[in-house]
Each structure stands twice: as C-alpha cells, then as structure tokens.
C-alpha cells in the first residue's frame, strides 16, 4: 500500500469449494462451517385444487398452461430433419455417416469408441438414492416403501428395430438408414471455440463458468450465500426427508403429510435399470446412454501467467483485469485530498492547528540562559527557549577534545599517518571503566560529521603536520624527543 506496509497474500486460497458434511455441520475447504440442522430441506407436501398446485409452507402456481400430454413421442424424418410431435426439429445432416459411440467404463475411466477417455471419479453419483425395482405390480424404491401399481395405466413404450426401421409400440416408425455407420464426436477446444470432429464450431466465451460459488453462512435464522441474497429460514420444517408412500386405490399418501387423488395421472411405469451404459425401462426397451456427458460441472481452475484455464474447457487471458482492487494512493492538491481510483474531499474545514514555535508554550517556564530573569520574563515558549540556548550550543557545546593517544616518535623521518577519528571511535566504543548504570559505549559522530583541527604541536620535534577532512593526521619526526612533554593538541568540532 502506498506509504505503507507490504503483506504476502500467496497463502490465500480464493476459490476452494470442497464441501464436507459431519453430522449437521456443513464446511467448505479453507472456509467456514455452518450448522444446517435447522434447515428443512425437503418438506414436499403437494396439494392440487383445480389447476392450482401448492407446496406445503410454500407458494401456489396455476398449472393450467402445462401440456399434460407429456409423452407424445411421434417422430418423423424428412430428409435429414428429425421432428417430434408437438416439439421442435433438428437438422441431422452434420451427423450423416458418423461412427458408433460405444461407451466403456474401466474403474473411473469413461471412454468413447474412436474418441477420448475422461476420469469421472469426481462425479457424486449418490445424489438421492432412487433405485427402483419391480416385482409383479409391486414398485419399490431403495430405502423406501412399496406400492401396488397394478391400477396404473402405463404408457407402452416398447421399441423395436427391423433392419434400419425404428418403431415404438402403438406409435409410428422412422427410417434410420441415413444414420448407420456414424462418425466419432471427439470434442476439441481452441481458445473459446468448441469444435466437434466432422461437425461445426461454436464460440462458448459467453458461458459463465463461475457457476458454483457456494459459501454459506448462517446468522440466527438468516441463511446467506456468497455473492447472493439472504433468506429467513425460520419457517422451514427441519423434518427433512420422511418419504414413506402408501397407495389406497388412487389415493397416494406420504408419511406425516397429505393425500392426493392421482386417478387423473397417467403414471407411465418406468422402472429403470443400468447395465454399463445401457439404460433399460421395465416392460420397455434399452438404449445406450454412453453419449451423455455426465461431467456437468468440472470447475477445476489453473493459472499459468495470465492465462486462466478451466478443466475440460477453454483458456482466457486475464491480464486486462485490474487486480489492484484497493489502490489507496493519496494525493493532495491545495485542500483537495484524493484517493487513487476514488473520490476527492475538501479538507479545508479540518483544524490542523498549525502552530509555530512562538505559539507553543513550555509546560513550566525555565531560565535557559541563566540570565537571572524572574517569571514570566524568563523563557516560556519553545521559540524563547531555542533562542536562549542557541548561543550556547552553537559554540562551546560543539567543541571537544578526542581521547589521548601515543604518537610514535622514536626515529627520525616521516611518521605513519594516524586515523584520529578511528582512534576516537575505538576508545569511546570500549571504555575501560564505566558507572553501573551507564551504557556500554559512548555516542560518537561519523567522520563526515566533524571538522578536525591541530591547535598546537612541538616544532622542535615535529614538522609537516596536517589533517585530512576524514580525520587522518600526517607528520614528520625531525628530532627524537628527550621527555614526555612533546605534545600535539587536536580539537574536534561538530559541523
């Protein structure tokens, strides 16, 4: 952040959506958990009054516009156009002479003949155990009850294939000869273009792949979903899934619920069975569902540079996205304070209390220069105190003598230059003795913070005495001294 600190956000996991359920606690990976015991997830008591369909604890809708003839499956084929009665038509010309689509399953690997293989282990197939079985006219549902459906008028949907002619019992037939030996439908993705081999290409860039942000939070009876709304679930019945059915005549009842008359419903007994990719309906035909894509919501994202990819999907360049979502660079123009990518406010009304030294009073007035003034004529403000002490600190307080050192003078000739500043720092940094409460080292100045002076030297012993701006002294010994009174006086002055 401008003029601030830096933090490493690499450890933040932005979209881990792995859910786990322990008892009534629903948790999301790297996120929070909520207790969902109060949620009534499956109160499904329905009632029908005329064309008004109502659900318990819910709303009522008019279903009069619904076409109750839901199973009109008359097919017709004109050229390469396949049409279904009361429905739409599709052009099959792109699939003429296409190859077979035989599916095979090995472990979690689902393969299509002449095509690719995908791992479907991530698919949750145990979504709501609805395995049906039929014994005579007794229809049973796994983990549920059994009802006698002998009184239900079923919709005979037996398919038969003679040569290339496909017929449905009590219905019409279509000639499939134009679709024999069909080609593989291997899909490929280039950028946002999805292509099918031997077919067309469509642009899928408009598809919103972020379909599954499911972070839930519960506050009291308010249930919220990330990036979505909040609803009050206090009215929800937590007795979520009692689904024991019983049938008396045409009266269908659900345990702990209501009873509806289903005599008007054409129930179409449809016990399903699955063997490999072959889906069968009791009393009817078998079809191969291998061509159905069961991987409907693979949302594994990966990022390479600025290329964001979704598993089994496309890749887009997100370099144009402004990731600096919290730019807080401040700028001041006059009294206008602005924040980057944000607004500007006028801070002229803020009392900044701009006080110079003459306006700031000392807590206690003092006689800084010891001139003998009597309060209130002595120094009472910061400005007065500085003016009184400045003459003192500007002169004597800035001048000091460095510690004493011995200068080798036992032989005549140029002496080895001595770094006076280094000698001063060494002795001040490691004093021989100090008082108990004193710090271990005496504060020192850097070499560039000082001026260096030689105020005196014994001219009968030394000549050519000089000192550099960094505090290095040079000298020549003209005569070996006969006693200890040959001195060189050095003075340091703080710049």
Coordinates of C-alpha atoms in Angstrom, one line a residue, residues 306 317-323:
X306 CA -2.1 -14.5 -17.0
X317 CA -6.1 -14.1 -20.8
X318 CA -7.0 -12.2 -17.6
X319 CA -4.1 -9.8 -18.0
X320 CA -6.6 -7.0 -18.7
X321 CA -8.3 -7.5 -15.3
X322 CA -7.4 -4.8 -12.8
X323 CA -6.3 -6.8 -9.8

